[in-house]
PDB file of C-alpha atoms in Angstrom:
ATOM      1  CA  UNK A 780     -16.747 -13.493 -66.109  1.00  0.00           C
ATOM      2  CA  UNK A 781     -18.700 -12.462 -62.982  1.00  0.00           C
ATOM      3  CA  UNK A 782     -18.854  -9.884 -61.006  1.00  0.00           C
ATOM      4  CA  UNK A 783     -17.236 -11.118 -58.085  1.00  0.00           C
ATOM      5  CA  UNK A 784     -14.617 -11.960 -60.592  1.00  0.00           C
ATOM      6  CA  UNK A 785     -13.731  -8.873 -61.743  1.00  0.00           C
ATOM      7  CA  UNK A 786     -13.522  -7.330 -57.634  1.00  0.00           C
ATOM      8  CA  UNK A 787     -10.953  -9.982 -56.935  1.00  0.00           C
ATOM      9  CA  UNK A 788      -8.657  -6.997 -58.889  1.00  0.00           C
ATOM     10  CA  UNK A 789      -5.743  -8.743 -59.777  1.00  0.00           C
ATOM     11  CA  UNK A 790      -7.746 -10.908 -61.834  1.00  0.00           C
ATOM     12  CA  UNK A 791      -8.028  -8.319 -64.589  1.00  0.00           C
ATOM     13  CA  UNK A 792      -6.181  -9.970 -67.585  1.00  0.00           C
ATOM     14  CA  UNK A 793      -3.529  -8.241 -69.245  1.00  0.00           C
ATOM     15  CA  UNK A 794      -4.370  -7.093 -72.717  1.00  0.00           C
ATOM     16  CA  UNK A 795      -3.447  -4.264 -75.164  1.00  0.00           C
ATOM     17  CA  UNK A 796      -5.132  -2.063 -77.029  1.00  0.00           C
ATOM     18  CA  UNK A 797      -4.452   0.810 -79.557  1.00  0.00           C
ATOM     19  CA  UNK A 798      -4.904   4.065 -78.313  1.00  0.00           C
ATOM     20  CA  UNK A 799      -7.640   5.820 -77.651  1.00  0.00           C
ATOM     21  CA  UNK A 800      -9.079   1.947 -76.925  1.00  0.00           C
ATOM     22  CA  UNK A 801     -12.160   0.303 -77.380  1.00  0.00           C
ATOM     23  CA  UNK A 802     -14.694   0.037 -74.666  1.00  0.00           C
ATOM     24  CA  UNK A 803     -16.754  -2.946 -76.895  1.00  0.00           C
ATOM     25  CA  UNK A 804     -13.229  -4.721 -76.929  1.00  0.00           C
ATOM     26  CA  UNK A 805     -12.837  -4.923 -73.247  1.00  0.00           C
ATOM     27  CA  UNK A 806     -11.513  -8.598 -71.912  1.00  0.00           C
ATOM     28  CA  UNK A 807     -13.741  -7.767 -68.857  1.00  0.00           C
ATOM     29  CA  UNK A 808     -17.067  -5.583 -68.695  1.00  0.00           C
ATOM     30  CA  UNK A 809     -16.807  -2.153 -66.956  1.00  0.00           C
ATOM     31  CA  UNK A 810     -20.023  -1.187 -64.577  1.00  0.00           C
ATOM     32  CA  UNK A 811     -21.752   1.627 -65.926  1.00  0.00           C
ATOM     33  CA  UNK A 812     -24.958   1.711 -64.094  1.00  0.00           C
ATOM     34  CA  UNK A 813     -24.196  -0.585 -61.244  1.00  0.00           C
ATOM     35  CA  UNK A 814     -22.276  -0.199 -57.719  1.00  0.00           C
ATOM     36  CA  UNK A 815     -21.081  -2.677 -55.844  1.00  0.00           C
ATOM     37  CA  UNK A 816     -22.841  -3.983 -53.258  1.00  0.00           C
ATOM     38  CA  UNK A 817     -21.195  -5.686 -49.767  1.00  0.00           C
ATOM     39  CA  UNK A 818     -21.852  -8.862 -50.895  1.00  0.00           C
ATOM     40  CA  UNK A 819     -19.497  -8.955 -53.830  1.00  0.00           C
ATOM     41  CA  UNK A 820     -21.882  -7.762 -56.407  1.00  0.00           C
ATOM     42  CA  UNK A 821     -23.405  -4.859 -57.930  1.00  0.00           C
ATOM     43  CA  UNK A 822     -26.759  -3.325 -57.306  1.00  0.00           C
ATOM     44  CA  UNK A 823     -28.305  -0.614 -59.506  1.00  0.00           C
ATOM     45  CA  UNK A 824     -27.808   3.245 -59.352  1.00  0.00           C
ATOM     46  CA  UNK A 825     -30.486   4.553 -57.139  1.00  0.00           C
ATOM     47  CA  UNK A 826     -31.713   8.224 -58.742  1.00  0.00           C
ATOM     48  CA  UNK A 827     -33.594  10.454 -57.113  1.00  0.00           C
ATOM     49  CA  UNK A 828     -33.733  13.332 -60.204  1.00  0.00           C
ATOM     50  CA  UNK A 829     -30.996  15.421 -58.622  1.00  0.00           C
ATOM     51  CA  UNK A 830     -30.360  16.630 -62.438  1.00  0.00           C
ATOM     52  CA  UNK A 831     -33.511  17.003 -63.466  1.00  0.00           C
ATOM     53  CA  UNK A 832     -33.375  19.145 -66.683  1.00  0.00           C
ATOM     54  CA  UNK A 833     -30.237  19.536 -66.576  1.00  0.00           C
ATOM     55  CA  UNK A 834     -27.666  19.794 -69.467  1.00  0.00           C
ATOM     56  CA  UNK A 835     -24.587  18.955 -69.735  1.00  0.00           C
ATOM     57  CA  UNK A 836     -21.652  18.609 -71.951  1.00  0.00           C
ATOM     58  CA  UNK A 837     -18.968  15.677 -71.055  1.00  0.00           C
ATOM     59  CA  UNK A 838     -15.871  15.324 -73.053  1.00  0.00           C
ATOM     60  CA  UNK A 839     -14.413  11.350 -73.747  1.00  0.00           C
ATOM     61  CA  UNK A 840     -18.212  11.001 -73.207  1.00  0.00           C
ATOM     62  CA  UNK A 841     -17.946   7.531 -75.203  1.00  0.00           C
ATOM     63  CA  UNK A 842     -16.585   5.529 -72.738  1.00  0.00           C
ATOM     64  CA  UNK A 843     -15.128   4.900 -69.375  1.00  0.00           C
ATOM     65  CA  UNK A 844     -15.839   7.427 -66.898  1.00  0.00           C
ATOM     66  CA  UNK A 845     -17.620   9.800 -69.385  1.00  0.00           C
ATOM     67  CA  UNK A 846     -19.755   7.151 -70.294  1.00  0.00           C
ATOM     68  CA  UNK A 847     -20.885   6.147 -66.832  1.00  0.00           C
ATOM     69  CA  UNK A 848     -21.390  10.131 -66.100  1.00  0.00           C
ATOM     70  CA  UNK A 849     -23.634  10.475 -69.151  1.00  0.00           C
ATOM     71  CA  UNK A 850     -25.748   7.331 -67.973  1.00  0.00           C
ATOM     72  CA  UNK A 851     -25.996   8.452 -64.296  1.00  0.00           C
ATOM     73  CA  UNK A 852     -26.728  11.942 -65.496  1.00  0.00           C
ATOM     74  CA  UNK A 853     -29.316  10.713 -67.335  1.00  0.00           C
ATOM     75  CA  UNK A 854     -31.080   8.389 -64.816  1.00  0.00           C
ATOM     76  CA  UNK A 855     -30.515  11.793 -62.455  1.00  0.00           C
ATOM     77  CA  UNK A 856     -32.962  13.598 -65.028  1.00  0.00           C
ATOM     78  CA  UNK A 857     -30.062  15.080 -67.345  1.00  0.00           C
ATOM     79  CA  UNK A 858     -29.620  15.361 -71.067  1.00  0.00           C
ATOM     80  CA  UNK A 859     -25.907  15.213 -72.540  1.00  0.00           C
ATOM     81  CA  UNK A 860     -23.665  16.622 -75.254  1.00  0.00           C
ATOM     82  CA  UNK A 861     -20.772  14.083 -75.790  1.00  0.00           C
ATOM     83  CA  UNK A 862     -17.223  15.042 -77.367  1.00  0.00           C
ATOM     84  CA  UNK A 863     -15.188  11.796 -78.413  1.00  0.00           C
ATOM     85  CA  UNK A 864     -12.575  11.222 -80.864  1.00  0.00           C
ATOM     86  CA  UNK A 865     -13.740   9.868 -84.815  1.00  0.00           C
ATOM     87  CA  UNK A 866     -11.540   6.616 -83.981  1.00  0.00           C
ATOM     88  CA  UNK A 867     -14.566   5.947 -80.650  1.00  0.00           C
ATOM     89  CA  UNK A 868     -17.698   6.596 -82.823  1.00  0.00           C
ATOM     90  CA  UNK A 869     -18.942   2.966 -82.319  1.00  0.00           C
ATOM     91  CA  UNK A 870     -18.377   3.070 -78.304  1.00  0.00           C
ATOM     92  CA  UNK A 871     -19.885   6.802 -78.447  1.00  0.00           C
ATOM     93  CA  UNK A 872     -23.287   5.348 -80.150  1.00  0.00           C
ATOM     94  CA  UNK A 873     -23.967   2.659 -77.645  1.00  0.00           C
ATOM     95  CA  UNK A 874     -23.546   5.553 -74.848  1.00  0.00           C
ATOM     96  CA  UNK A 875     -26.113   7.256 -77.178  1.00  0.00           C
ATOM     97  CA  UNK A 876     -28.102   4.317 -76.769  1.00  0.00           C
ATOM     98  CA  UNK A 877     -28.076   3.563 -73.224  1.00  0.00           C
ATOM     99  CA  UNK A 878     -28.424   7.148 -72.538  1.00  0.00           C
ATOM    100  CA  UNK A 879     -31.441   7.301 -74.532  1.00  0.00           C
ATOM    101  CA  UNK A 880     -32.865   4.088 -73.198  1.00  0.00           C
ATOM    102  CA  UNK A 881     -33.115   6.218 -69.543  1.00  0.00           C
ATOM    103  CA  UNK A 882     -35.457   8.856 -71.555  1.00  0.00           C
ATOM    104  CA  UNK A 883     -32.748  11.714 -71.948  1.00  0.00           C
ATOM    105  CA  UNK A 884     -31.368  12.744 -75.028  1.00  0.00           C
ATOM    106  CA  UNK A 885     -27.617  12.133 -75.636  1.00  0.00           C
ATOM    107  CA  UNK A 886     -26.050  14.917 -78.414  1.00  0.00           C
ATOM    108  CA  UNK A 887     -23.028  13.107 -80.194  1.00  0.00           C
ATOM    109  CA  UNK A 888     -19.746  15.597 -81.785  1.00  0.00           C
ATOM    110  CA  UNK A 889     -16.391  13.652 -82.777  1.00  0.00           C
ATOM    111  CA  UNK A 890     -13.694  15.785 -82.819  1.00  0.00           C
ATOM    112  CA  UNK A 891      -9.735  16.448 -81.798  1.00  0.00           C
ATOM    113  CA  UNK A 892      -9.864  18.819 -78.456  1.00  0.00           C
ATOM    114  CA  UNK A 893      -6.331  19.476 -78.788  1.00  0.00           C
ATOM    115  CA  UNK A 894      -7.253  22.205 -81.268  1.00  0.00           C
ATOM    116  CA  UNK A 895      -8.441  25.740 -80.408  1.00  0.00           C
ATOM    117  CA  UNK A 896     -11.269  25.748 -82.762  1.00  0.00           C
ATOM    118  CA  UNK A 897     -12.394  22.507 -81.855  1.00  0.00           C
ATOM    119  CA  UNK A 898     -13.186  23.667 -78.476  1.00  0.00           C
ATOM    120  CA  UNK A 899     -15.335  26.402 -79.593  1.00  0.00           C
ATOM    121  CA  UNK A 900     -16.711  24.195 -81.740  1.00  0.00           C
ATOM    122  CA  UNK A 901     -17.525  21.904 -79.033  1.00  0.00           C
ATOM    123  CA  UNK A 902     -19.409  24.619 -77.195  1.00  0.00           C
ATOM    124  CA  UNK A 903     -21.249  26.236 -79.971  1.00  0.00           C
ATOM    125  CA  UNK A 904     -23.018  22.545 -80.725  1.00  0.00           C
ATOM    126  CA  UNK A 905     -24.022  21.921 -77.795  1.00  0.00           C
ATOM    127  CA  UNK A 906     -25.676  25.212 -76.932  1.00  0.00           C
ATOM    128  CA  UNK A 907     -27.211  24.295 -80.442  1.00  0.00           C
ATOM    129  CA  UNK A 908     -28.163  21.209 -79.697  1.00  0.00           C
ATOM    130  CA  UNK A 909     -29.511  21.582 -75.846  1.00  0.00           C
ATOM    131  CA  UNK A 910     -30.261  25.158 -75.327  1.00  0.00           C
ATOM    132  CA  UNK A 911     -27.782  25.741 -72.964  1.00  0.00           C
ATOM    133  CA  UNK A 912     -24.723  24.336 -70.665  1.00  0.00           C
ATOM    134  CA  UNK A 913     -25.608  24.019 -67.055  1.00  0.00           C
ATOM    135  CA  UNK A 914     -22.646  21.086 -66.575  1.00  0.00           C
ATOM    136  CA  UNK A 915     -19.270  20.914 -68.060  1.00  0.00           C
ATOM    137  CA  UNK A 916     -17.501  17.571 -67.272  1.00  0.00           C
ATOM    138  CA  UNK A 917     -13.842  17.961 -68.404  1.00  0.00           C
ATOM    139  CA  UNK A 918     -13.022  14.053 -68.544  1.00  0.00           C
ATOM    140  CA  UNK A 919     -10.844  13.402 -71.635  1.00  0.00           C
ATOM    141  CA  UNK A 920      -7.338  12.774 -71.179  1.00  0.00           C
ATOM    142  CA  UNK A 921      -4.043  10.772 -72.735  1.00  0.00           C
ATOM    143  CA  UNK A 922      -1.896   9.025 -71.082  1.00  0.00           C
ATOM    144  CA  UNK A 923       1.144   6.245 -71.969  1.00  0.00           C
ATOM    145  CA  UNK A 924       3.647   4.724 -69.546  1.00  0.00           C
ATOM    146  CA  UNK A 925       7.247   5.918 -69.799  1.00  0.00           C
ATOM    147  CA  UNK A 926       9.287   4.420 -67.408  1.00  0.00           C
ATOM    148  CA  UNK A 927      12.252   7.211 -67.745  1.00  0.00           C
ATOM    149  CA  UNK A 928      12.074  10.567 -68.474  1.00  0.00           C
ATOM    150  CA  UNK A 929      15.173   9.929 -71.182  1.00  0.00           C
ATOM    151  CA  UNK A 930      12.047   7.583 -73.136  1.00  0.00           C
ATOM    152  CA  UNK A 931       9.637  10.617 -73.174  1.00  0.00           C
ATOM    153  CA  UNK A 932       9.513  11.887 -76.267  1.00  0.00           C
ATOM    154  CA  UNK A 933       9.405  16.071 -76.492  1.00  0.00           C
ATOM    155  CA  UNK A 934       6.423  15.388 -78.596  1.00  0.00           C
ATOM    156  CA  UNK A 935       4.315  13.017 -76.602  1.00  0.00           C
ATOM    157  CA  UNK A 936       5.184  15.586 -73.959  1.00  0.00           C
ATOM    158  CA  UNK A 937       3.298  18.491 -75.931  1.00  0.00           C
ATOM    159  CA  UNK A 938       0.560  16.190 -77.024  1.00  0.00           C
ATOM    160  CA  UNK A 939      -0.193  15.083 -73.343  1.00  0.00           C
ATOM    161  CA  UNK A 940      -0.292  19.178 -71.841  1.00  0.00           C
ATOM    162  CA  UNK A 941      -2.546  19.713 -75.569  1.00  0.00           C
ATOM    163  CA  UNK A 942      -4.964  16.997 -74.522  1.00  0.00           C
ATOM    164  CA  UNK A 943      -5.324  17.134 -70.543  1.00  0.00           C
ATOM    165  CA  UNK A 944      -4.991  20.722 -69.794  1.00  0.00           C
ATOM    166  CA  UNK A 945      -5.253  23.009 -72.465  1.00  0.00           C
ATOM    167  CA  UNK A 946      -8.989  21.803 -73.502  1.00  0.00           C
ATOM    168  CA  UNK A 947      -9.551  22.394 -70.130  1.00  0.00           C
ATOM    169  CA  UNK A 948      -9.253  26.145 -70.030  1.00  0.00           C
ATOM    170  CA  UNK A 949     -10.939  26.765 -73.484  1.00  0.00           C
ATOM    171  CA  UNK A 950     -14.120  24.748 -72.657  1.00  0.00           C
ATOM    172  CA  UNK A 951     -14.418  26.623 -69.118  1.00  0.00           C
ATOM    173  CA  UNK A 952     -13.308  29.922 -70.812  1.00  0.00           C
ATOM    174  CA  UNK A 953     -15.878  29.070 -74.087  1.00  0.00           C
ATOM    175  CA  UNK A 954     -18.825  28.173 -71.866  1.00  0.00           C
ATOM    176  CA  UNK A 955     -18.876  30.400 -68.763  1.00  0.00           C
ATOM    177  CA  UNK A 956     -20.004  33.031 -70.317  1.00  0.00           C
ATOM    178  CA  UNK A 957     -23.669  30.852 -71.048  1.00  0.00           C
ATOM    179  CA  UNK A 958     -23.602  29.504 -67.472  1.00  0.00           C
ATOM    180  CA  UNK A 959     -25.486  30.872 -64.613  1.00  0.00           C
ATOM    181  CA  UNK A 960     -25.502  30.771 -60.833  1.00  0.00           C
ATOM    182  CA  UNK A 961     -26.450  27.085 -59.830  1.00  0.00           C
ATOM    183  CA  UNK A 962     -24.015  26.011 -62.623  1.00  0.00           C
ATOM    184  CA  UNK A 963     -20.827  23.526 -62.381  1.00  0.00           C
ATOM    185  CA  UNK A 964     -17.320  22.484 -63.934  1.00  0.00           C
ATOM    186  CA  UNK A 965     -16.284  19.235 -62.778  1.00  0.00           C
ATOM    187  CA  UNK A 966     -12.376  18.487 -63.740  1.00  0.00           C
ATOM    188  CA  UNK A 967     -11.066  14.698 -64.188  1.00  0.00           C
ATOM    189  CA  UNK A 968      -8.223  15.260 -62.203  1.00  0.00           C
ATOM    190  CA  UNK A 969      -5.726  12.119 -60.893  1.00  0.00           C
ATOM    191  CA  UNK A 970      -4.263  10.013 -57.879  1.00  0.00           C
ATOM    192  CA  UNK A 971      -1.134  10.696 -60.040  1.00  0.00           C
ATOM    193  CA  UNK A 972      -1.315  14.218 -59.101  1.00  0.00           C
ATOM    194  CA  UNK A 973      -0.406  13.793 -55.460  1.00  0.00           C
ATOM    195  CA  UNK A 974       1.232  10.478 -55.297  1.00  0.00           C
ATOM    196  CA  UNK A 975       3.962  11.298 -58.134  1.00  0.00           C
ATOM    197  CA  UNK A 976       3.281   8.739 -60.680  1.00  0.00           C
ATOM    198  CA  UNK A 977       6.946   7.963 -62.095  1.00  0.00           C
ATOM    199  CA  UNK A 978       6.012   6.137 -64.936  1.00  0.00           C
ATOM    200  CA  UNK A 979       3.241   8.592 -65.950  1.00  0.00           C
ATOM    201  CA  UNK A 980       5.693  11.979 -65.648  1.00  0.00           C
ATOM    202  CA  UNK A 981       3.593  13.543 -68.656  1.00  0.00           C
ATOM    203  CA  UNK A 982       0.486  12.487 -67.437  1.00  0.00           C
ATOM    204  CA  UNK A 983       0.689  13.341 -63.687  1.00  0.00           C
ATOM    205  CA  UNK A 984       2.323  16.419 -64.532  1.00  0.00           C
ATOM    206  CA  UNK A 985      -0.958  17.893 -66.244  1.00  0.00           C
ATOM    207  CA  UNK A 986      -3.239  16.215 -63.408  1.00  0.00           C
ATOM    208  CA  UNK A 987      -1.486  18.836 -60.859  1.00  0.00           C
ATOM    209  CA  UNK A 988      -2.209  21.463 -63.483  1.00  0.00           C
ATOM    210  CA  UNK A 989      -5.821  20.363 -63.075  1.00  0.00           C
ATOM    211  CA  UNK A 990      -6.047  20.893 -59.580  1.00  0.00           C
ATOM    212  CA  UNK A 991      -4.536  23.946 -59.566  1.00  0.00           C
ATOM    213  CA  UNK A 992      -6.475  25.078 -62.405  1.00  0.00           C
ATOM    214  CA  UNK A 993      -9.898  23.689 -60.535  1.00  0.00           C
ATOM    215  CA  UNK A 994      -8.409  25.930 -57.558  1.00  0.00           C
ATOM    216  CA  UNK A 995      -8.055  29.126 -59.302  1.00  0.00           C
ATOM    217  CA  UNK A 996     -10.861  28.982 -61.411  1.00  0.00           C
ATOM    218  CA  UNK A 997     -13.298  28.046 -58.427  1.00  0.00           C
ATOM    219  CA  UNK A 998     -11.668  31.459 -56.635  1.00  0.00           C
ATOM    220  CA  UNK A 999     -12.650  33.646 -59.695  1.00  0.00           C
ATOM    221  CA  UNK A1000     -16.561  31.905 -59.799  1.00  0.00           C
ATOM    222  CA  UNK A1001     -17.348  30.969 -56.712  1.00  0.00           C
ATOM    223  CA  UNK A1002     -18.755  34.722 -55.281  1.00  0.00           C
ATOM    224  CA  UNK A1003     -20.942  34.196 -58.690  1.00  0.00           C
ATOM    225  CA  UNK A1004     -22.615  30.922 -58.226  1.00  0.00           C
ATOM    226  CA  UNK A1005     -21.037  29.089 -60.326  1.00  0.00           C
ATOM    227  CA  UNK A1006     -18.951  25.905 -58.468  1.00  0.00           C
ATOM    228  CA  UNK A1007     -15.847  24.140 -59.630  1.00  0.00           C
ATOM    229  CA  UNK A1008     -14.203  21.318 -58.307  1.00  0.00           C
ATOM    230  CA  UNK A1009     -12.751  17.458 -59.558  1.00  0.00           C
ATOM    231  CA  UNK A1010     -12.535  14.204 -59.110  1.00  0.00           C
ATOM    232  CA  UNK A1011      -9.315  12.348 -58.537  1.00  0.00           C
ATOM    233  CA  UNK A1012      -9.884   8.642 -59.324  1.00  0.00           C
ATOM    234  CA  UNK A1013      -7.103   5.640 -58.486  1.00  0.00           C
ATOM    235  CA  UNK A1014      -7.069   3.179 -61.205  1.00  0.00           C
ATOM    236  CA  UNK A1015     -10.121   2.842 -62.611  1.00  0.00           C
ATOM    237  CA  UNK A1016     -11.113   0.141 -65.442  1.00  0.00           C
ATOM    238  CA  UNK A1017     -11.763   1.856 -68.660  1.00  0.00           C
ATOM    239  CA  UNK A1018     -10.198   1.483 -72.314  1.00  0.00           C
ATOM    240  CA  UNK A1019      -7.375   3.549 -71.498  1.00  0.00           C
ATOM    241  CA  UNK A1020      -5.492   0.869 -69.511  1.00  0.00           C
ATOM    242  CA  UNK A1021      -4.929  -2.100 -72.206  1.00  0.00           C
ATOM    243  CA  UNK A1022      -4.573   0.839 -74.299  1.00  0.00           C
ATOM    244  CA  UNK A1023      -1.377   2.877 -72.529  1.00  0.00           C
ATOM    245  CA  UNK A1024      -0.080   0.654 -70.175  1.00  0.00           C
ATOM    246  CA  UNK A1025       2.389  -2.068 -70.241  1.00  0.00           C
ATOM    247  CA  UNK A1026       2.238  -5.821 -68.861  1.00  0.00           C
ATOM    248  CA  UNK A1027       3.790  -4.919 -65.453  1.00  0.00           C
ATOM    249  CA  UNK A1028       1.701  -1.461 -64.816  1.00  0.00           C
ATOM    250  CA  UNK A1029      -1.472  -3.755 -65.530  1.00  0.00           C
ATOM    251  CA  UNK A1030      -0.157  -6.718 -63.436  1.00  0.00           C
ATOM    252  CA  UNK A1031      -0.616  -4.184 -60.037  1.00  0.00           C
ATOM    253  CA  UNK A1032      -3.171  -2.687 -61.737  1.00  0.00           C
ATOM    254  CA  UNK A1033      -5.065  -2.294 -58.260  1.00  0.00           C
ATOM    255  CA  UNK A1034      -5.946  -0.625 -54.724  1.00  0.00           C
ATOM    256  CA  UNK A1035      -5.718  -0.548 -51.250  1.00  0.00           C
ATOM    257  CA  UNK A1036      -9.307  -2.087 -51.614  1.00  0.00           C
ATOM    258  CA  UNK A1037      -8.003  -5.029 -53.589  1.00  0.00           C
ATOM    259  CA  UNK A1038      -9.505  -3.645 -56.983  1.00  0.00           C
ATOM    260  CA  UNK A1039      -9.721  -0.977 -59.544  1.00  0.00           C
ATOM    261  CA  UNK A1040     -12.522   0.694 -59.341  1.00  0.00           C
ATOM    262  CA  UNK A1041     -15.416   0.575 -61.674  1.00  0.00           C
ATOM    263  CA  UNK A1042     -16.296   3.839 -64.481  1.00  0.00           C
ATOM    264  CA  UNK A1043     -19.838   4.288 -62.245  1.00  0.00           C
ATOM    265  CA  UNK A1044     -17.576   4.740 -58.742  1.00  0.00           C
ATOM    266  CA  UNK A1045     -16.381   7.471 -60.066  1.00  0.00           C
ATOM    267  CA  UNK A1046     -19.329   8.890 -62.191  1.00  0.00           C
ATOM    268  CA  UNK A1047     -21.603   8.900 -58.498  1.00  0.00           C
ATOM    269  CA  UNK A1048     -18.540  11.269 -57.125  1.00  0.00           C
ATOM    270  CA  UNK A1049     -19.229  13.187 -60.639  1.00  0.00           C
ATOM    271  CA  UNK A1050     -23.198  13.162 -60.240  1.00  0.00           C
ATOM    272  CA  UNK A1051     -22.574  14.835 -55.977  1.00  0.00           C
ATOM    273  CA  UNK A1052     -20.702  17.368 -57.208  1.00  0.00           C
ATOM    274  CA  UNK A1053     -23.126  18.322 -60.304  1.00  0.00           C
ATOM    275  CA  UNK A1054     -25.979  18.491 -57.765  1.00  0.00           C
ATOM    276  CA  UNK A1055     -27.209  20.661 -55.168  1.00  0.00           C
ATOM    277  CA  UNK A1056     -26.190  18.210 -52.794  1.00  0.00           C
ATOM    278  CA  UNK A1057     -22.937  19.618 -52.944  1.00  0.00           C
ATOM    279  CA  UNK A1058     -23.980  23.424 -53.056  1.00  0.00           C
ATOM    280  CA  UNK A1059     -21.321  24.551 -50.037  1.00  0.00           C
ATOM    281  CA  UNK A1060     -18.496  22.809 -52.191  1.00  0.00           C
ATOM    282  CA  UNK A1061     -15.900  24.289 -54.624  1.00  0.00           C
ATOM    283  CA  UNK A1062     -12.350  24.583 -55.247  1.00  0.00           C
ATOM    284  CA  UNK A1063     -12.116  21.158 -54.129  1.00  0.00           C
ATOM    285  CA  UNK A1064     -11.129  17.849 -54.993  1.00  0.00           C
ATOM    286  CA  UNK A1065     -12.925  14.248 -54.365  1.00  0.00           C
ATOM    287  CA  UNK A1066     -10.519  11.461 -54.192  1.00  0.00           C
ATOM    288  CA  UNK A1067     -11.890   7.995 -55.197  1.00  0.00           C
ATOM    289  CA  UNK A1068      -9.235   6.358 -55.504  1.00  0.00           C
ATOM    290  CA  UNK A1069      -9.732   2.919 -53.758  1.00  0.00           C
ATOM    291  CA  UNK A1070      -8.596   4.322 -50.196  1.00  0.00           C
ATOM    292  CA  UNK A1071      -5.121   5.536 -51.036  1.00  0.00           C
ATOM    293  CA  UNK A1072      -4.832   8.476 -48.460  1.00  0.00           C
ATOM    294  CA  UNK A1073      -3.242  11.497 -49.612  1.00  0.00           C
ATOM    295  CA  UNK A1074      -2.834  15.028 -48.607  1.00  0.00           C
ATOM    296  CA  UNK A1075      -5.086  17.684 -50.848  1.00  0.00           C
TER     297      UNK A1075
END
């Protein structure tokens, strides 16, 4: 394929996947490293070491938007502690890889987030690992299309909230307490949460608990240094959507700008709001979601 290609958007072939998804089995490659450019293209990141020294733990760090984060961090001066699921360790060891290949050091931990323990766990590592947290991207999330609330199971239900919010709240709770003024949380929130996905009731139901958790926790930290805000991306190309989504919520698998967006897109909003550049920001959310306009 080329580039141009793959920003035509409704090019993007349907395929499926088993959950979680496997970014090396992609139909189409994702831009990790790359934006577009106005000609059709993509051009390379452009760092200017806004991380330098940085570390930073990123959960679904294997692929996807976590992956793109961890690269960009990287090329900004960061090192990374990456949380993934056993099923991902061959996608998590090529972000290892390309991490590595930008001269930062990329810390790799499979494990389940929807336990408790696990969280701690996560948090314990990496201060082992890197010496301390100064970034906490909360990025990993499940998701799979129910058209009808009658076809959502009570137990895909739970294991949607255990997965995309409750991780959430341990990891902040866990690391704050090694975090200092200058440091950031950075939620993966969702277009979902303001536009009402129907087919997605689960899903876009813990996305508003996101932002409202980004809200309240930003209120408690803010007067201490310590920022919090999230991204909330439109549909984005990553593993998750041959992996959850059906042949019809692929086939308008686009955006107001004629395209999904690409993993890095969103990883540059992720970079702004881990950097000082973004020092008189928090309790907020950045929407890059392909121009959809919404209210929050």
């Amino acid at each position: 394929m080329t580039d141009s290609q793959f920003q035509k958007g409704h090019e993007v072939p349907v395929t499926h996947q088993e959950f979680p998804g496997k970014e090396h089995k992609l139909p189409l490659q994702a831009q990790y490293d790359t934006l577009p450019t106005d000609e059709g293209g993509y051009q390379k990141y452009k760092a200017a070491g806004k991380l330098q020294g940085k570390k930073a733990v990123i959960t679904g760090g294997d692929s996807g938007i976590g992956r793109a984060t961890a690269i960009l961090f990287a090329m900004e001066g960061a090192d990374s502690f990456i949380v993934y699921l056993p099923d991902e360790e061959k996608d998590a060891q090529e972000t290892k890889r390309m991490v590595e290949s930008h001269g930062r050091q990329c810390h790799l931990l499979s494990t389940d987030l929807t336990s408790r323990d696990n969280c701690k766990k996560v948090v314990d590592e990496a201060l082992k690992q890197l010496g301390g947290i100064d970034i906490l991207f909360n990025n990993a999330a499940y998701q799979m299309v129910k058209s009808d609330i009658h076809e959502l199971s009570e137990d895909q239900w739970l294991h949607t909230f255990n997965t995309n919010i409750h991780p959430y709240f341990y990891l902040s709770k866990y690391a704050l307490p090694h975090m200092s003024r200058g440091s950031t949380i950075i939620n993966n929130a969702s277009i979902n949460a303001y536009i009402g996905r129907p087919d997605l009731l689960d899903y876009t139901s813990t996305k508003g608990a996101v932002v409202s958790f980004t809200r309240g926790l930003s209120n408690q930290f803010v007067g201490k240094g310590i920022r919090v805000n999230a991204v909330a991306p439109g549909p984005v190309w990553t593993p998750l959507i041959p992996a959850t989504m059906d042949d019809g919520a692929q086939e308008t698998f686009t955006s107001p700008m004629g395209r999904p967006a690409q993993p890095s897109e969103v990883a540059a909003c992720v970079v702004f709001l881990a950097a000082a550049d973004s020092s008189a920001i928090s309790g907020q959310t950045i929407h890059c979601n392909g121009g959809v306009i919404v209210n929050g």
